[in-house]
PDB file of C-alpha atoms in Angstrom:
ATOM      1  CA  MET A   1     114.224 153.251  91.946  1.00 79.00           C
ATOM      2  CA  ASN A   2     111.695 155.956  92.660  1.00 91.00           C
ATOM      3  CA  TYR A   3     108.693 155.624  90.367  1.00 97.00           C
ATOM      4  CA  LYS A   4     106.532 158.671  89.626  1.00 97.00           C
ATOM      5  CA  LYS A   5     104.154 157.398  86.910  1.00 98.00           C
ATOM      6  CA  ILE A   6     102.793 153.858  87.220  1.00 98.00           C
ATOM      7  CA  VAL A   7     100.421 152.165  84.797  1.00 98.00           C
ATOM      8  CA  ILE A   8      98.494 149.070  85.872  1.00 97.00           C
ATOM      9  CA  CYS A   9      97.336 147.013  82.888  1.00 95.00           C
ATOM     10  CA  THR A  10      94.241 145.026  83.755  1.00 92.00           C
ATOM     11  CA  ASP A  11      91.980 142.510  82.047  1.00 89.00           C
ATOM     12  CA  PHE A  12      89.696 141.689  85.029  1.00 87.00           C
ATOM     13  CA  SER A  13      91.465 138.339  85.565  1.00 86.00           C
ATOM     14  CA  GLU A  14      92.302 137.076  89.047  1.00 86.00           C
ATOM     15  CA  ASN A  15      95.982 137.617  88.323  1.00 86.00           C
ATOM     16  CA  SER A  16      95.468 141.199  87.184  1.00 89.00           C
ATOM     17  CA  GLU A  17      93.687 141.758  90.497  1.00 92.00           C
ATOM     18  CA  LYS A  18      96.931 140.803  92.280  1.00 92.00           C
ATOM     19  CA  ALA A  19      98.811 143.132  89.929  1.00 94.00           C
ATOM     20  CA  PHE A  20      96.385 145.976  90.765  1.00 96.00           C
ATOM     21  CA  GLU A  21      97.018 145.518  94.506  1.00 95.00           C
ATOM     22  CA  LYS A  22     100.803 145.519  93.914  1.00 96.00           C
ATOM     23  CA  ALA A  23     100.564 148.669  91.748  1.00 97.00           C
ATOM     24  CA  LEU A  24      98.549 150.418  94.493  1.00 96.00           C
ATOM     25  CA  GLU A  25     101.195 149.486  97.055  1.00 96.00           C
ATOM     26  CA  ILE A  26     104.031 150.797  94.866  1.00 96.00           C
ATOM     27  CA  ALA A  27     102.143 153.986  93.976  1.00 97.00           C
ATOM     28  CA  LYS A  28     101.465 154.724  97.631  1.00 96.00           C
ATOM     29  CA  SER A  29     105.056 154.058  98.774  1.00 95.00           C
ATOM     30  CA  ASN A  30     106.511 156.172  95.939  1.00 96.00           C
ATOM     31  CA  GLN A  31     103.847 158.908  96.048  1.00 96.00           C
ATOM     32  CA  ALA A  32     103.401 158.171  92.346  1.00 97.00           C
ATOM     33  CA  SER A  33     100.458 158.771  90.065  1.00 97.00           C
ATOM     34  CA  LEU A  34      98.595 155.695  88.875  1.00 98.00           C
ATOM     35  CA  ASP A  35      96.847 155.023  85.593  1.00 97.00           C
ATOM     36  CA  VAL A  36      94.528 152.023  85.337  1.00 96.00           C
ATOM     37  CA  LEU A  37      94.528 150.852  81.727  1.00 95.00           C
ATOM     38  CA  TYR A  38      92.103 148.376  80.219  1.00 92.00           C
ATOM     39  CA  VAL A  39      92.479 147.527  76.538  1.00 91.00           C
ATOM     40  CA  ARG A  40      89.466 146.003  74.929  1.00 84.00           C
ATOM     41  CA  GLU A  41      89.995 144.110  71.727  1.00 83.00           C
ATOM     42  CA  PRO A  42      87.832 145.367  68.865  1.00 75.00           C
ATOM     43  CA  ILE A  43      84.454 143.694  68.670  1.00 67.00           C
ATOM     44  CA  VAL A  44      84.342 141.792  65.425  1.00 64.00           C
ATOM     45  CA  ASN A  45      80.852 140.882  64.359  1.00 58.00           C
ATOM     46  CA  PRO A  46      80.996 137.738  62.188  1.00 59.00           C
ATOM     47  CA  LEU A  47      77.204 137.661  61.911  1.00 58.00           C
ATOM     48  CA  ARG A  48      76.940 140.990  60.139  1.00 54.00           C
ATOM     49  CA  THR A  49      76.746 140.577  56.394  1.00 50.00           C
ATOM     50  CA  ALA A  50      76.351 142.968  53.494  1.00 53.00           C
ATOM     51  CA  GLY A  51      72.625 142.158  53.533  1.00 53.00           C
ATOM     52  CA  GLY A  52      72.182 143.103  57.174  1.00 55.00           C
ATOM     53  CA  GLY A  53      71.681 141.051  60.302  1.00 56.00           C
ATOM     54  CA  GLY A  54      73.903 140.673  63.328  1.00 59.00           C
ATOM     55  CA  LEU A  55      74.615 143.349  65.904  1.00 64.00           C
ATOM     56  CA  SER A  56      74.053 146.968  64.964  1.00 72.00           C
ATOM     57  CA  PRO A  57      76.823 149.538  65.391  1.00 76.00           C
ATOM     58  CA  GLU A  58      74.703 151.059  68.161  1.00 83.00           C
ATOM     59  CA  ALA A  59      74.557 147.729  70.023  1.00 76.00           C
ATOM     60  CA  ILE A  60      78.327 147.326  69.729  1.00 71.00           C
ATOM     61  CA  GLU A  61      78.887 150.884  71.016  1.00 77.00           C
ATOM     62  CA  ALA A  62      76.520 150.246  73.932  1.00 82.00           C
ATOM     63  CA  THR A  63      78.494 147.123  74.831  1.00 77.00           C
ATOM     64  CA  LEU A  64      81.760 149.065  74.776  1.00 76.00           C
ATOM     65  CA  LYS A  65      80.276 151.767  77.030  1.00 83.00           C
ATOM     66  CA  GLU A  66      79.187 149.056  79.484  1.00 87.00           C
ATOM     67  CA  ILE A  67      82.765 147.765  79.582  1.00 84.00           C
ATOM     68  CA  GLU A  68      84.086 151.240  80.304  1.00 84.00           C
ATOM     69  CA  SER A  69      81.563 151.695  83.124  1.00 91.00           C
ATOM     70  CA  ALA A  70      82.565 148.320  84.580  1.00 91.00           C
ATOM     71  CA  VAL A  71      86.253 149.304  84.643  1.00 90.00           C
ATOM     72  CA  ILE A  72      85.468 152.555  86.437  1.00 92.00           C
ATOM     73  CA  LYS A  73      83.158 150.815  88.908  1.00 94.00           C
ATOM     74  CA  LYS A  74      85.695 148.073  89.694  1.00 94.00           C
ATOM     75  CA  TYR A  75      88.736 150.276  90.270  1.00 94.00           C
ATOM     76  CA  ASP A  76      87.982 153.958  90.897  1.00 93.00           C
ATOM     77  CA  SER A  77      86.569 153.636  94.409  1.00 93.00           C
ATOM     78  CA  ARG A  78      89.412 151.340  95.500  1.00 94.00           C
ATOM     79  CA  ILE A  79      92.147 153.900  94.893  1.00 94.00           C
ATOM     80  CA  ASP A  80      93.070 156.163  97.784  1.00 92.00           C
ATOM     81  CA  PRO A  81      91.964 159.713  96.888  1.00 91.00           C
ATOM     82  CA  ALA A  82      95.454 160.901  97.871  1.00 92.00           C
ATOM     83  CA  ILE A  83      96.834 159.015  94.837  1.00 95.00           C
ATOM     84  CA  ASP A  84      96.571 161.021  91.627  1.00 96.00           C
ATOM     85  CA  HIS A  85      94.944 158.542  89.266  1.00 95.00           C
ATOM     86  CA  THR A  86      93.295 158.126  85.897  1.00 93.00           C
ATOM     87  CA  ILE A  87      91.262 155.298  84.411  1.00 92.00           C
ATOM     88  CA  LYS A  88      91.636 154.721  80.681  1.00 91.00           C
ATOM     89  CA  VAL A  89      89.939 152.305  78.328  1.00 88.00           C
ATOM     90  CA  ARG A  90      91.452 151.873  74.890  1.00 88.00           C
ATOM     91  CA  GLU A  91      90.529 149.666  71.995  1.00 84.00           C
ATOM     92  CA  GLY A  92      92.952 147.657  69.877  1.00 87.00           C
ATOM     93  CA  HIS A  93      95.565 144.934  70.115  1.00 91.00           C
ATOM     94  CA  PRO A  94      96.385 144.806  73.851  1.00 92.00           C
ATOM     95  CA  SER A  95     100.192 144.740  73.826  1.00 93.00           C
ATOM     96  CA  THR A  96     100.440 147.352  71.059  1.00 95.00           C
ATOM     97  CA  GLU A  97      98.005 149.703  72.791  1.00 95.00           C
ATOM     98  CA  ILE A  98      99.700 149.244  76.167  1.00 96.00           C
ATOM     99  CA  VAL A  99     103.191 150.017  74.819  1.00 97.00           C
ATOM    100  CA  GLU A 100     101.913 153.066  72.919  1.00 98.00           C
ATOM    101  CA  TYR A 101     100.142 154.298  76.059  1.00 98.00           C
ATOM    102  CA  LEU A 102     103.271 153.829  78.202  1.00 98.00           C
ATOM    103  CA  LYS A 103     105.266 155.926  75.734  1.00 98.00           C
ATOM    104  CA  ARG A 104     102.606 158.623  75.463  1.00 98.00           C
ATOM    105  CA  VAL A 105     102.243 159.178  79.217  1.00 98.00           C
ATOM    106  CA  GLY A 106     105.944 158.798  80.080  1.00 97.00           C
ATOM    107  CA  ALA A 107     105.403 155.881  82.456  1.00 98.00           C
ATOM    108  CA  ASP A 108     108.212 154.789  84.773  1.00 96.00           C
ATOM    109  CA  LEU A 109     106.659 151.420  85.578  1.00 98.00           C
ATOM    110  CA  ALA A 110     104.045 149.142  84.042  1.00 97.00           C
ATOM    111  CA  VAL A 111     102.465 146.498  86.255  1.00 97.00           C
ATOM    112  CA  THR A 112     100.651 143.554  84.714  1.00 94.00           C
ATOM    113  CA  GLY A 113      99.560 140.081  85.639  1.00 90.00           C
ATOM    114  CA  ALA A 114     101.361 137.078  84.205  1.00 84.00           C
ATOM    115  CA  SER A 115      99.668 135.328  81.336  1.00 64.00           C
ATOM    116  CA  GLY A 116      97.664 132.190  81.900  1.00 53.00           C
ATOM    117  CA  ILE A 117      98.758 130.781  78.558  1.00 48.00           C
ATOM    118  CA  SER A 118     101.141 127.853  78.649  1.00 48.00           C
ATOM    119  CA  GLY A 119     102.645 125.307  76.295  1.00 47.00           C
ATOM    120  CA  LEU A 120     101.738 125.511  72.616  1.00 45.00           C
ATOM    121  CA  GLY A 121      99.440 128.501  73.161  1.00 44.00           C
ATOM    122  CA  ARG A 122     102.367 130.593  74.368  1.00 47.00           C
ATOM    123  CA  VAL A 123     104.557 129.464  71.460  1.00 46.00           C
ATOM    124  CA  LEU A 124     101.903 130.335  68.881  1.00 41.00           C
ATOM    125  CA  LEU A 125     100.364 133.416  70.497  1.00 43.00           C
ATOM    126  CA  GLY A 126     102.872 134.672  73.030  1.00 55.00           C
ATOM    127  CA  SER A 127     101.550 136.576  75.992  1.00 83.00           C
ATOM    128  CA  VAL A 128     100.519 140.179  76.342  1.00 87.00           C
ATOM    129  CA  SER A 129     102.732 140.616  79.419  1.00 88.00           C
ATOM    130  CA  GLY A 130     105.710 139.093  77.597  1.00 88.00           C
ATOM    131  CA  ARG A 131     105.303 141.356  74.568  1.00 91.00           C
ATOM    132  CA  VAL A 132     104.864 144.404  76.802  1.00 93.00           C
ATOM    133  CA  ALA A 133     108.019 143.497  78.735  1.00 91.00           C
ATOM    134  CA  ARG A 134     110.023 143.178  75.511  1.00 93.00           C
ATOM    135  CA  LYS A 135     108.777 146.406  73.893  1.00 95.00           C
ATOM    136  CA  SER A 136     108.111 148.685  76.856  1.00 96.00           C
ATOM    137  CA  PRO A 137     109.956 151.999  77.197  1.00 97.00           C
ATOM    138  CA  CYS A 138     109.933 151.556  81.002  1.00 97.00           C
ATOM    139  CA  ASP A 139     110.349 148.926  83.697  1.00 97.00           C
ATOM    140  CA  VAL A 140     107.701 146.207  83.723  1.00 96.00           C
ATOM    141  CA  LEU A 141     106.639 144.256  86.801  1.00 95.00           C
ATOM    142  CA  ILE A 142     104.876 141.011  85.915  1.00 92.00           C
ATOM    143  CA  VAL A 143     102.959 139.743  88.928  1.00 91.00           C
ATOM    144  CA  LYS A 144     102.758 135.982  88.948  1.00 86.00           C
ATOM    145  CA  PRO A 145      99.832 134.060  90.411  1.00 79.00           C
ATOM    146  CA  GLU A 146     100.242 132.641  93.879  1.00 76.00           C
ATOM    147  CA  LYS A 147     101.394 129.054  93.849  1.00 71.00           C
ATOM    148  CA  THR A 148      98.863 126.617  95.179  1.00 62.00           C
ATOM    149  CA  GLU A 149     100.116 123.755  97.265  1.00 61.00           C
ATOM    150  CA  SER A 150      99.265 120.349  95.866  1.00 54.00           C
TER     151      SER A 150
END
């Protein structure tokens, strides 16, 4: 299949780094555009009470801006300028935001790292990559971590 619009979903994990490299390779070989998508979960401030205290809205916003700058710094310079690319940071539930983004931009392929969750955690929580694969409007490539020899 010839992909024209690829979205790499990253969370800064080691496995999403492998997924980023794979997405770059596919984008280059297909002359496709590439969107780097990072979804930050909303910052919930349990310390803030009706009487005050905790982080201010300004401090939370500053933290979110730092995250956005970190995403740009980590990925933008590593993408060949010949590849049409965009870096997006969204806020919300990761799998929901990713699927909505894929629909909105008309993606042909989503690339994501495999989840590190196993056992009971996967049963109770599922994985972002698994939910994206089930609900995505396009093909999804889940890049698994390299096996280590024991």
